[in-house]
Coordinates of C-alpha atoms in Angstrom, one line a residue:
X62 CA -17.8 -15.0 17.4
X63 CA -14.9 -17.3 18.0
X64 CA -13.7 -17.4 21.6
X65 CA -10.3 -15.9 22.3
X66 CA -7.4 -18.3 22.4
X67 CA -4.7 -18.4 25.1
X68 CA -1.6 -20.6 25.2
X69 CA -0.9 -23.1 28.0
X70 CA 1.9 -25.6 28.4
X71 CA -0.5 -28.5 28.5
X72 CA -4.3 -28.6 27.8
X73 CA -6.2 -30.1 30.8
X74 CA -8.7 -32.9 30.5
X75 CA -12.4 -32.3 29.9
X76 CA -14.2 -31.7 33.2
X77 CA -11.1 -30.4 35.0
X78 CA -10.9 -27.0 36.6
X79 CA -7.7 -25.0 36.0
X80 CA -6.2 -21.6 36.4
X81 CA -4.9 -19.4 33.6
X82 CA -2.3 -17.1 35.0
X83 CA 1.0 -15.4 34.2
X84 CA 1.3 -13.3 31.0
X85 CA -1.6 -15.1 29.3
X86 CA -3.9 -14.6 32.3
X87 CA -2.9 -11.0 32.5
X88 CA -3.7 -10.5 28.8
X89 CA -7.1 -12.2 29.3
X90 CA -8.1 -10.0 32.2
X91 CA -6.6 -6.6 31.4
X92 CA -6.5 -6.5 27.6
X93 CA -9.2 -8.9 26.4
X94 CA -11.3 -8.1 29.6
X95 CA -12.7 -11.6 29.9
X96 CA -15.4 -12.0 32.6
X97 CA -17.1 -14.8 34.5
X98 CA -19.5 -16.8 32.3
X99 CA -17.6 -16.2 29.1
X100 CA -16.0 -18.8 26.9
X101 CA -12.3 -19.0 26.2
X102 CA -10.1 -21.5 24.3
X103 CA -6.9 -22.9 25.7
X104 CA -4.4 -24.3 23.3
X105 CA -0.9 -25.9 23.6
X106 CA 0.2 -24.7 20.1
X107 CA 0.8 -28.3 19.1
X108 CA -2.7 -29.1 17.9
X109 CA -4.8 -29.6 21.0
X110 CA -7.4 -27.1 22.2
X111 CA -10.1 -27.0 24.8
X112 CA -13.3 -24.8 25.1
X113 CA -13.6 -23.5 28.6
X114 CA -16.1 -21.6 30.7
X115 CA -14.7 -18.9 32.9
X116 CA -16.0 -19.4 36.4
X117 CA -14.0 -16.8 38.3
X118 CA -11.7 -13.8 37.7
X119 CA -9.1 -13.2 40.3
X120 CA -7.0 -10.0 40.4
X121 CA -5.4 -8.7 37.3
X122 CA -3.8 -11.9 36.0
X123 CA -5.9 -15.0 36.9
X124 CA -8.8 -16.8 35.4
X125 CA -10.3 -20.0 36.8
X126 CA -12.0 -22.0 34.1
X127 CA -13.9 -25.3 33.7
X128 CA -12.7 -27.3 30.8
X129 CA -15.3 -28.5 28.3
X130 CA -14.7 -30.1 24.9
X131 CA -11.1 -31.0 24.1
X132 CA -10.1 -31.3 20.4
X133 CA -7.1 -32.6 18.7
X134 CA -6.5 -30.9 15.3
X135 CA -4.4 -32.7 12.7
X136 CA -2.0 -30.6 10.7
X137 CA -3.4 -29.4 7.3
X138 CA -2.1 -31.2 4.3
X139 CA 0.2 -30.7 2.4
X140 CA 2.7 -29.5 5.0
X141 CA 4.0 -26.1 3.9
X142 CA 7.3 -24.6 4.8
X143 CA 8.4 -21.1 3.8
X144 CA 12.1 -20.3 3.4
X145 CA 12.0 -16.5 4.0
X146 CA 15.1 -14.4 3.1
X147 CA 15.5 -11.9 5.8
X148 CA 13.5 -8.7 5.1
X149 CA 14.7 -5.3 6.2
X150 CA 14.5 -4.9 10.0
X151 CA 11.4 -2.8 10.1
X152 CA 9.5 -5.3 8.0
X153 CA 10.9 -8.6 9.4
X154 CA 8.1 -9.3 11.9
X155 CA 5.4 -8.4 9.4
X156 CA 6.4 -11.2 7.1
X157 CA 6.2 -13.8 9.9
X158 CA 2.8 -12.3 11.1
X159 CA 1.3 -12.5 7.6
X160 CA 2.5 -16.0 6.9
X161 CA 1.3 -17.3 10.2
X162 CA -2.2 -15.9 9.7
X163 CA -2.2 -17.4 6.2
X164 CA -1.5 -20.9 7.6
X165 CA 2.3 -21.6 7.2
X166 CA 3.4 -24.7 9.1
X167 CA 7.2 -23.9 9.4
X168 CA 9.3 -20.9 8.6
X169 CA 13.1 -20.9 7.8
X170 CA 14.8 -17.5 8.1
X171 CA 17.4 -17.4 5.4
X172 CA 20.6 -15.3 5.0
X173 CA 20.5 -15.3 1.2
X174 CA 23.1 -13.8 -1.2
X175 CA 21.2 -10.5 -1.7
X176 CA 19.8 -10.1 1.8
X177 CA 20.5 -6.6 3.1
X178 CA 19.8 -7.5 6.7
X179 CA 22.7 -9.4 8.3
X180 CA 22.2 -11.7 11.3
X181 CA 25.1 -13.3 13.2
X182 CA 25.9 -14.4 16.7
X183 CA 23.7 -12.8 19.4
X184 CA 21.7 -10.9 16.8
X185 CA 20.8 -14.1 15.0
X186 CA 19.6 -15.7 18.3
X187 CA 17.6 -12.7 19.2
X188 CA 16.1 -12.4 15.7
X189 CA 14.9 -16.0 15.7
X190 CA 13.5 -15.6 19.2
X191 CA 11.6 -12.6 18.1
X192 CA 10.2 -14.4 15.0
X193 CA 9.1 -17.3 17.3
X194 CA 7.3 -14.9 19.6
X195 CA 5.7 -13.1 16.6
X196 CA 4.5 -16.5 15.2
X197 CA 3.0 -17.4 18.6
X198 CA 1.1 -14.1 18.9
X199 CA -0.1 -14.2 15.3
X200 CA -1.3 -17.8 15.7
X201 CA -3.3 -16.8 18.8
X202 CA -4.8 -13.9 16.9
X203 CA -5.8 -16.2 14.0
X204 CA -7.2 -18.8 16.4
X205 CA -4.8 -21.5 15.1
X206 CA -4.3 -24.8 16.9
X207 CA -0.7 -25.0 15.7
X208 CA 2.0 -22.5 16.2
X209 CA 4.4 -22.5 13.2
X210 CA 7.8 -23.8 13.9
X211 CA 10.6 -21.2 13.3
X212 CA 13.9 -22.8 12.5
X213 CA 17.3 -21.4 13.4
X214 CA 18.9 -19.0 10.9
X215 CA 19.8 -20.9 7.7
X216 CA 22.5 -20.4 5.1
X217 CA 22.2 -21.3 1.5
X218 CA 23.8 -24.7 2.1
X219 CA 21.0 -25.5 4.6
X220 CA 18.4 -24.4 2.1
X221 CA 19.9 -26.6 -0.6
X222 CA 19.7 -29.6 1.7
X223 CA 16.1 -28.9 2.6
X224 CA 15.1 -28.4 -1.0
X225 CA 16.8 -31.6 -2.0
X226 CA 15.1 -33.5 0.8
X227 CA 11.6 -32.2 -0.1
X228 CA 12.0 -32.9 -3.8
X229 CA 13.4 -36.4 -3.1
X230 CA 10.3 -37.1 -0.9
X231 CA 7.9 -36.3 -3.7
X232 CA 7.2 -32.7 -2.6
X233 CA 7.1 -29.5 -4.5
X234 CA 9.8 -26.8 -4.2
X235 CA 8.6 -23.5 -5.6
X236 CA 10.9 -20.5 -6.0
X237 CA 8.8 -17.4 -6.0
X238 CA 10.3 -15.3 -8.7
X239 CA 8.9 -12.5 -10.9
X240 CA 10.6 -14.0 -14.0
X241 CA 9.4 -17.6 -13.3
X242 CA 8.4 -19.4 -16.4
X243 CA 5.7 -21.5 -14.6
X244 CA 2.4 -20.1 -13.2
X245 CA 1.9 -21.1 -9.6
X246 CA -1.6 -22.1 -10.3
X247 CA -0.4 -24.7 -12.8
X248 CA 1.5 -26.8 -10.3
X249 CA -0.2 -30.1 -9.4
X250 CA -0.5 -30.2 -5.6
X251 CA -2.7 -33.3 -5.6
X252 CA -1.3 -36.0 -3.3
X253 CA 1.8 -33.9 -2.6
X254 CA 3.1 -34.5 1.0
X255 CA 5.0 -31.3 1.4
X256 CA 5.4 -27.9 -0.2
X257 CA 8.5 -25.7 0.2
X258 CA 8.1 -22.1 -0.9
X259 CA 11.3 -20.1 -1.3
X260 CA 11.0 -16.3 -1.0
X261 CA 14.0 -14.1 -1.9
X262 CA 14.9 -10.7 -0.4
X263 CA 13.8 -7.3 -1.9
X264 CA 16.6 -7.6 -4.4
X265 CA 15.3 -11.0 -5.6
X266 CA 17.0 -14.4 -5.7
X267 CA 20.5 -14.4 -7.2
X268 CA 20.9 -16.2 -10.5
X269 CA 23.3 -18.7 -8.9
X270 CA 20.7 -19.5 -6.2
X271 CA 18.0 -20.1 -8.8
X272 CA 20.3 -22.3 -10.9
X273 CA 21.5 -24.2 -7.8
X274 CA 18.0 -24.9 -6.4
X275 CA 16.5 -25.7 -9.8
X276 CA 19.2 -28.4 -10.3
X277 CA 17.9 -29.9 -7.1
X278 CA 14.4 -30.1 -8.3
X279 CA 13.0 -26.7 -7.6
X280 CA 10.6 -24.9 -10.0
X281 CA 10.8 -21.0 -10.5
X282 CA 7.2 -19.9 -10.4
X283 CA 5.3 -16.6 -10.8
X284 CA 2.2 -15.8 -8.7
X285 CA 0.7 -13.2 -11.0
X286 CA 1.4 -10.0 -12.9
X287 CA 2.2 -7.9 -9.9
X288 CA 5.6 -7.8 -8.3
X289 CA 5.2 -8.5 -4.5
X290 CA 7.3 -7.3 -1.7
X291 CA 9.2 -10.1 0.1
X292 CA 7.1 -9.6 3.2
X293 CA 3.9 -10.3 1.3
X294 CA 4.9 -13.0 -1.2
X295 CA 4.8 -15.9 1.3
X296 CA 1.3 -15.0 2.6
X297 CA -0.1 -14.5 -1.0
X298 CA 1.4 -17.9 -2.0
X299 CA -0.2 -19.6 1.0
X300 CA -3.5 -18.0 0.2
X301 CA -3.3 -19.3 -3.4
X302 CA -2.3 -22.7 -2.1
X303 CA -5.2 -22.8 0.4
X304 CA -7.7 -22.1 -2.4
X305 CA -6.5 -25.0 -4.6
X306 CA -6.0 -27.7 -1.9
X307 CA -7.9 -28.9 1.1
X308 CA -5.9 -26.9 3.5
X309 CA -8.7 -24.4 4.0
X310 CA -11.4 -27.0 4.3
X311 CA -13.0 -26.9 7.8

């Protein structure tokens, strides 16, 4: 079984002894119930992890560990960003959780034309903070070395600029759309440096958005015969991408 992962600000060097405390230490002791002699992984969320032996449990929120092997994990290729139109409030975190477990590298929350949920001001700040916390928790659950980056709330102008940049750099910009004329599996991901997946809201992408992004180099694609909810589409596309590229090679 893969050892549980806990986040630290900086991964210690091999051979060091260090203390895991605070919220992560409390979770290790009271929820995961880690004991002396067991193995845990410490990670910084930026690609570095260390296998550690627990040598002492102190109170309800402290583990003393001896650091063993330290590894630096490169990001999978191609880099994958999902532009996610804001789902309804009760489903918002689920989309982030599923995409993180499926391997997304970056997430851009998008206030699209047909988005029902509306973020602005303090609500936008809190919404992004919650997505970042959800991504960190899901990455830990999935034993990922990298926590996905969650950008600030984007408008359509921001998405246009991102799509134009990815296309100009030789990447693929795929609009997940039920009426897409191109099958996702037919895209050639070989040697592509970056993939941008654009997921619309429950009402779908607006025709003006599709025309706008297509003019910048995006391709409307269909994943399969089923119509997916917005919270699942990104994760399903990431799974399909992982199966046809080296992203899932270990």
